[in-house]
Coordinates of N, CA, C and O in Angstrom, one line a residue:
M870 N 11.8 -12.6 13.3 CA 11.7 -13.2 12.0 C 12.7 -12.6 11.1 O 12.9 -11.4 11.0
M871 N 13.4 -13.5 10.4 CA 14.5 -13.0 9.5 C 13.9 -12.6 8.1 O 12.8 -13.1 7.7
S872 N 14.6 -11.7 7.4 CA 14.2 -11.3 6.1 C 14.2 -12.4 5.1 O 15.0 -13.4 5.3
V873 N 13.4 -12.3 4.1 CA 13.4 -13.3 3.0 C 14.5 -12.9 2.0 O 14.2 -12.1 1.0
E874 N 15.7 -13.3 2.2 CA 16.8 -12.9 1.3 C 16.8 -13.7 0.0 O 17.3 -13.2 -1.0
D875 N 16.5 -15.0 0.0 CA 16.5 -15.8 -1.2 C 15.1 -16.4 -1.4 O 14.9 -17.6 -1.1
P876 N 14.2 -15.6 -1.9 CA 12.8 -16.1 -2.0 C 12.7 -17.3 -3.0 O 13.4 -17.3 -4.0
V877 N 11.8 -18.2 -2.8 CA 11.5 -19.2 -3.7 C 10.6 -18.8 -4.8 O 10.6 -19.3 -5.9
A878 N 9.8 -17.7 -4.5 CA 8.8 -17.2 -5.5 C 8.4 -15.8 -5.2 O 8.7 -15.3 -4.1
L879 N 7.7 -15.2 -6.1 CA 7.0 -13.9 -5.9 C 5.5 -14.2 -6.0 O 5.1 -15.1 -6.7
A880 N 4.7 -13.4 -5.3 CA 3.3 -13.7 -5.3 C 2.5 -12.3 -5.1 O 3.1 -11.3 -4.7
V881 N 1.3 -12.3 -5.4 CA 0.4 -11.2 -5.0 C -0.5 -11.8 -3.9 O -1.1 -12.8 -4.1
V882 N -0.6 -11.0 -2.9 CA -1.5 -11.4 -1.7 C -2.5 -10.3 -1.5 O -2.2 -9.2 -1.6
E883 N -3.7 -10.8 -1.2 CA -4.8 -9.9 -0.9 C -5.3 -10.2 0.5 O -5.7 -11.4 0.8
W884 N -5.2 -9.3 1.4 CA -5.6 -9.4 2.8 C -7.1 -9.3 2.9 O -7.7 -8.3 2.3
L885 N -7.8 -10.2 3.6 CA -9.2 -10.1 3.8 C -9.5 -9.1 4.9 O -8.8 -9.0 5.8
S886 N -10.6 -8.4 4.7 CA -11.0 -7.4 5.7 C -11.5 -8.2 7.0 O -11.9 -9.3 6.9
A887 N -11.6 -7.5 8.1 CA -12.1 -8.1 9.3 C -13.6 -8.4 9.1 O -14.0 -9.5 9.6
Q888 N -14.3 -7.6 8.3 CA -15.7 -7.9 8.1 C -15.9 -9.2 7.2 O -16.9 -9.9 7.3
A889 N -14.9 -9.5 6.4 CA -14.9 -10.7 5.6 C -14.3 -11.9 6.3 O -14.1 -13.0 5.8
G890 N -14.0 -11.7 7.6 CA -13.4 -12.8 8.4 C -11.9 -12.8 8.5 O -11.3 -13.7 9.1
G891 N -11.3 -11.8 7.9 CA -9.8 -11.8 7.9 C -9.2 -11.3 9.2 O -9.8 -11.4 10.3
R892 N -8.0 -10.7 9.2 CA -7.3 -10.2 10.3 C -8.1 -9.2 11.1 O -8.8 -8.3 10.5
Q893 N -8.1 -9.2 12.4 CA -8.7 -8.2 13.2 C -7.6 -7.2 13.5 O -6.5 -7.5 14.0
G894 N -7.9 -5.9 13.1 CA -6.9 -4.9 13.3 C -6.0 -4.6 12.1 O -6.4 -4.9 10.9
D895 N -4.8 -4.2 12.3 CA -3.9 -3.8 11.2 C -3.3 -5.0 10.5 O -3.4 -6.1 10.9
L896 N -2.7 -4.6 9.3 CA -2.0 -5.6 8.6 C -0.8 -6.1 9.4 O -0.4 -5.5 10.3
P897 N -0.2 -7.3 9.0 CA 0.8 -7.9 9.8 C 2.1 -7.1 9.8 O 2.3 -6.3 8.9
Q898 N 3.0 -7.4 10.7 CA 4.3 -6.9 10.7 C 5.1 -7.7 9.7 O 4.9 -8.9 9.5
W899 N 6.1 -7.1 9.0 CA 6.9 -7.8 8.0 C 8.3 -8.1 8.6 O 8.8 -7.3 9.3
P900 N 8.9 -9.1 8.2 CA 8.4 -10.2 7.4 C 7.3 -11.0 8.2 O 7.3 -10.9 9.5
Y901 N 6.4 -11.6 7.5 CA 5.2 -12.2 8.1 C 5.3 -13.7 7.9 O 5.6 -14.2 6.8
A902 N 5.0 -14.5 9.0 CA 5.0 -15.9 8.9 C 3.6 -16.4 9.3 O 3.0 -15.9 10.3
A903 N 3.1 -17.4 8.6 CA 1.8 -18.0 8.9 C 1.8 -19.4 8.3 O 2.8 -20.0 8.0
V904 N 0.6 -19.9 8.1 CA 0.3 -21.2 7.6 C -0.4 -21.0 6.3 O -1.3 -20.1 6.1
C905 N -0.1 -21.8 5.2 CA -0.8 -21.7 4.0 C -1.3 -23.1 3.5 O -0.7 -24.1 3.9
D906 N -2.3 -23.1 2.8 CA -2.8 -24.3 2.1 C -2.9 -24.0 0.6 O -3.3 -22.9 0.2
F907 N -2.5 -25.0 -0.2 CA -2.7 -24.8 -1.7 C -4.1 -25.2 -2.1 O -4.6 -26.2 -1.6
L908 N -4.7 -24.4 -3.0 CA -6.0 -24.8 -3.5 C -5.9 -25.9 -4.5 O -4.9 -26.0 -5.2
S909 N -6.9 -26.7 -4.6 CA -6.9 -27.9 -5.5 C -6.8 -27.3 -7.0 O -7.4 -26.3 -7.3
E910 N -6.1 -28.0 -7.8 CA -5.9 -27.6 -9.2 C -6.3 -28.8 -10.1 O -6.4 -29.9 -9.7
D911 N -6.5 -28.5 -11.4 CA -6.7 -29.5 -12.4 C -5.3 -29.9 -12.9 O -4.6 -29.2 -13.6
M912 N -4.8 -31.0 -12.4 CA -3.4 -31.4 -12.6 C -3.1 -31.8 -14.1 O -1.9 -32.0 -14.4
R913 N -4.1 -31.9 -15.0 CA -3.7 -32.1 -16.4 C -2.9 -30.9 -16.9 O -2.1 -31.1 -17.9
H914 N -2.9 -29.8 -16.3 CA -2.2 -28.6 -16.8 C -0.8 -28.6 -16.2 O 0.0 -27.7 -16.5
H915 N -0.5 -29.5 -15.2 CA 0.8 -29.4 -14.5 C 1.4 -30.8 -14.4 O 1.6 -31.4 -13.3
P916 N 1.7 -31.5 -15.5 CA 2.2 -32.8 -15.5 C 3.5 -32.9 -14.7 O 4.4 -32.0 -14.9
G917 N 3.7 -33.9 -13.9 CA 4.9 -34.1 -13.2 C 5.0 -33.4 -11.9 O 6.0 -33.5 -11.1
C918 N 4.0 -32.6 -11.6 CA 3.9 -31.8 -10.3 C 3.0 -32.5 -9.3 O 2.1 -33.3 -9.7
S919 N 3.1 -32.2 -8.1 CA 2.2 -32.7 -7.0 C 1.2 -31.6 -6.8 O 1.4 -30.4 -6.8
E920 N -0.1 -32.1 -6.6 CA -1.1 -31.1 -6.3 C -1.0 -30.4 -5.0 O -1.1 -29.2 -4.9
N921 N -0.7 -31.2 -4.0 CA -0.5 -30.6 -2.7 C 0.2 -31.6 -1.8 O 0.4 -32.7 -2.1
L922 N 0.6 -31.1 -0.6 CA 1.3 -31.9 0.3 C 0.4 -32.7 1.2 O 0.8 -33.5 2.0
G923 N -0.9 -32.4 1.2 CA -1.9 -33.1 2.1 C -1.9 -32.5 3.5 O -2.5 -33.0 4.4
T924 N -1.1 -31.4 3.7 CA -1.1 -30.8 5.0 C -0.7 -29.3 4.8 O -0.3 -28.9 3.7
S925 N -1.0 -28.5 5.8 CA -0.6 -27.1 5.7 C 0.9 -26.9 5.9 O 1.5 -27.8 6.5
V926 N 1.4 -25.8 5.3 CA 2.8 -25.6 5.3 C 3.1 -24.2 5.9 O 2.2 -23.3 5.7
S927 N 4.2 -24.0 6.5 CA 4.6 -22.7 7.0 C 5.1 -21.8 5.9 O 6.0 -22.3 5.1
I928 N 4.6 -20.6 5.8 CA 5.0 -19.7 4.7 C 5.6 -18.4 5.4 O 5.1 -18.0 6.4
V929 N 6.5 -17.8 4.7 CA 7.1 -16.5 5.1 C 6.9 -15.5 4.0 O 7.3 -15.9 2.8
L930 N 6.4 -14.4 4.2 CA 6.2 -13.3 3.2 C 6.9 -12.1 3.6 O 7.0 -11.7 4.8
E931 N 7.4 -11.4 2.6 CA 8.0 -10.1 2.8 C 7.6 -9.1 1.7 O 7.6 -9.6 0.5
P932 N 7.2 -7.9 1.9 CA 6.7 -7.1 0.9 C 7.8 -6.6 -0.2 O 8.9 -6.4 0.2
V933 N 7.3 -6.5 -1.4 CA 8.1 -5.9 -2.5 C 7.5 -4.6 -2.8 O 8.2 -3.6 -2.9
E934 N 6.1 -4.5 -3.0 CA 5.5 -3.3 -3.2 C 4.0 -3.4 -2.9 O 3.4 -4.5 -2.9
R935 N 3.4 -2.3 -2.5 CA 2.0 -2.2 -2.2 C 1.2 -1.7 -3.3 O 1.5 -0.7 -3.9
A936 N 0.2 -2.5 -3.8 CA -0.6 -2.1 -4.9 C -1.9 -1.4 -4.4 O -2.4 -0.5 -5.2
S937 N -2.4 -1.7 -3.2 CA -3.5 -1.0 -2.7 C -3.5 -1.2 -1.2 O -2.6 -1.7 -0.6
D938 N -4.6 -0.8 -0.5 CA -4.6 -0.9 0.9 C -4.6 -2.4 1.3 O -4.1 -2.7 2.4
T939 N -5.1 -3.3 0.5 CA -5.2 -4.7 0.9 C -4.3 -5.6 0.0 O -4.3 -6.8 0.3
I940 N -3.8 -5.1 -1.1 CA -3.1 -6.0 -2.0 C -1.6 -5.6 -2.1 O -1.2 -4.5 -2.2
W941 N -0.7 -6.7 -1.9 CA 0.7 -6.5 -1.9 C 1.4 -7.5 -2.8 O 0.9 -8.6 -3.0
R942 N 2.5 -7.1 -3.4 CA 3.4 -8.0 -4.1 C 4.4 -8.4 -3.1 O 5.0 -7.5 -2.4
V943 N 4.7 -9.7 -3.0 CA 5.5 -10.2 -1.9 C 6.5 -11.2 -2.4 O 6.3 -11.9 -3.4
K944 N 7.6 -11.3 -1.6 CA 8.6 -12.4 -1.8 C 8.1 -13.5 -0.9 O 7.5 -13.3 0.2
V945 N 8.3 -14.8 -1.3 CA 7.7 -15.9 -0.6 C 8.8 -16.9 -0.4 O 9.7 -17.2 -1.2
D946 N 8.8 -17.5 0.8 CA 9.6 -18.6 1.1 C 8.8 -19.6 2.1 O 7.8 -19.2 2.6
Y947 N 9.3 -20.8 2.2 CA 8.6 -21.8 3.0 C 9.6 -22.4 3.9 O 10.8 -22.6 3.5
L948 N 9.2 -22.8 5.1 CA 10.1 -23.4 6.0 C 10.5 -24.8 5.5 O 11.6 -25.3 5.7
A949 N 9.6 -25.5 4.8 CA 9.9 -26.8 4.2 C 10.0 -26.6 2.7 O 9.3 -27.2 1.9
R950 N 10.9 -25.8 2.3 CA 11.1 -25.4 0.8 C 11.2 -26.6 -0.1 O 10.5 -26.6 -1.1
E951 N 12.0 -27.5 0.2 CA 12.2 -28.7 -0.7 C 10.9 -29.5 -0.9 O 10.6 -30.0 -1.9
A952 N 10.1 -29.6 0.2 CA 8.9 -30.3 0.1 C 7.8 -29.6 -0.7 O 7.0 -30.2 -1.3
V953 N 7.9 -28.2 -0.7 CA 6.9 -27.4 -1.4 C 7.2 -27.3 -2.9 O 6.3 -27.2 -3.7
L954 N 8.4 -27.3 -3.3 CA 8.8 -27.1 -4.7 C 8.0 -27.9 -5.7 O 7.5 -27.3 -6.7
P955 N 7.7 -29.2 -5.5 CA 6.9 -29.9 -6.5 C 5.4 -29.4 -6.6 O 4.7 -29.7 -7.6
C956 N 5.0 -28.6 -5.6 CA 3.6 -28.1 -5.6 C 3.6 -26.6 -6.0 O 2.5 -26.0 -5.9
L957 N 4.6 -26.1 -6.6 CA 4.7 -24.6 -6.8 C 4.9 -24.3 -8.3 O 5.7 -24.9 -9.0
W958 N 4.0 -23.5 -8.8 CA 4.1 -23.0 -10.2 C 3.4 -21.7 -10.3 O 2.6 -21.3 -9.5
E959 N 3.7 -21.0 -11.4 CA 3.1 -19.7 -11.6 C 1.6 -19.9 -11.8 O 1.1 -20.8 -12.5
G960 N 0.8 -19.0 -11.1 CA -0.6 -19.2 -11.1 C -1.2 -20.0 -10.0 O -2.4 -20.1 -9.8
R961 N -0.3 -20.6 -9.2 CA -0.8 -21.5 -8.1 C -1.4 -20.6 -7.0 O -0.9 -19.6 -6.6
Q962 N -2.6 -21.0 -6.6 CA -3.3 -20.3 -5.6 C -3.2 -20.9 -4.2 O -3.1 -22.1 -4.0
M963 N -3.2 -20.0 -3.2 CA -3.0 -20.4 -1.8 C -4.0 -19.6 -0.9 O -4.3 -18.5 -1.3
V964 N -4.3 -20.2 0.2 CA -5.0 -19.4 1.2 C -4.0 -19.3 2.4 O -3.3 -20.3 2.7
I965 N -4.0 -18.2 3.1 CA -3.1 -18.0 4.2 C -3.9 -17.9 5.5 O -4.9 -17.1 5.5
R966 N -3.5 -18.6 6.5 CA -4.3 -18.7 7.7 C -3.5 -18.3 8.9 O -2.3 -18.6 9.0
E967 N -4.2 -17.8 9.9 CA -3.7 -17.6 11.2 C -4.6 -18.5 12.1 O -5.8 -18.2 12.3
G968 N -4.1 -19.7 12.5 CA -4.9 -20.6 13.1 C -5.9 -21.1 12.1 O -5.6 -21.5 11.0
A969 N -7.2 -21.2 12.5 CA -8.3 -21.6 11.6 C -8.8 -20.5 10.7 O -9.5 -20.8 9.8
R970 N -8.4 -19.3 11.0 CA -9.0 -18.1 10.3 C -8.2 -17.8 9.0 O -7.0 -17.7 9.0
V971 N -8.9 -17.8 7.9 CA -8.3 -17.4 6.6 C -8.2 -15.9 6.6 O -9.2 -15.2 6.8
V972 N -6.9 -15.4 6.5 CA -6.7 -14.0 6.6 C -6.3 -13.4 5.2 O -6.4 -12.1 5.0
A973 N -5.9 -14.2 4.2 CA -5.5 -13.7 2.9 C -5.6 -14.8 1.9 O -5.6 -16.0 2.2
V974 N -5.6 -14.4 0.6 CA -5.5 -15.3 -0.5 C -4.3 -14.8 -1.3 O -4.0 -13.6 -1.3
A975 N -3.7 -15.7 -2.0 CA -2.5 -15.3 -2.7 C -2.4 -16.2 -4.0 O -2.9 -17.3 -4.1
V976 N -1.6 -15.6 -5.0 CA -1.4 -16.3 -6.2 C 0.1 -16.1 -6.6 O 0.6 -15.0 -6.5
V977 N 0.8 -17.2 -6.9 CA 2.2 -17.2 -7.3 C 2.3 -16.6 -8.6 O 1.7 -17.0 -9.6
T978 N 3.1 -15.5 -8.8 CA 3.3 -14.9 -10.1 C 4.6 -15.3 -10.7 O 4.8 -15.1 -11.9
E979 N 5.6 -15.8 -9.9 CA 6.9 -16.2 -10.5 C 7.6 -17.1 -9.6 O 7.6 -16.9 -8.4
V980 N 8.1 -18.2 -10.1 CA 8.9 -19.2 -9.3 C 10.3 -18.8 -9.6 O 10.8 -18.8 -10.7
L981 N 11.1 -18.5 -8.5 CA 12.5 -18.0 -8.7 C 13.5 -19.1 -8.5 O 14.5 -19.2 -9.2
N982 N 13.3 -20.0 -7.5 CA 14.2 -21.1 -7.2 C 13.5 -22.4 -7.2 O 12.6 -22.6 -6.4
G983 N 13.9 -23.2 -8.1 CA 13.2 -24.5 -8.2 C 12.6 -24.7 -9.5 O 12.9 -24.0 -10.5
R984 N 11.6 -25.6 -9.6 CA 11.0 -26.0 -10.9 C 9.8 -25.1 -11.2 O 8.9 -25.0 -10.4
A985 N 9.9 -24.4 -12.2 CA 8.7 -23.5 -12.7 C 7.9 -24.2 -13.7 O 8.5 -24.7 -14.7
K986 N 6.6 -24.3 -13.5 CA 5.7 -24.9 -14.5 C 4.7 -23.9 -15.0 O 4.2 -23.1 -14.3

């Protein structure tokens, strides 16, 4: 996996414990690739943006700093970056999955490349 050199956004991610249904074992190796889904939003606050793509998207995360054992500030990119940009804004919430298992939750803190709302 290549490093996230030109991230589309920054986010805070919280890894779920194994007891909460998250990853079994250690935190992932970095950079980390998985699948994410955007949580539904009240679109009145984001005119001109798309709520979601209607499908899961591939996400790549790379750490910026560790806030606690389970919380990290990360650089974010997507394999389908251009398709994701209309769905991306500060405060946007995502769930990160490995297969069907939700392993983390994340919130976008800053959009770096593309349209920030």
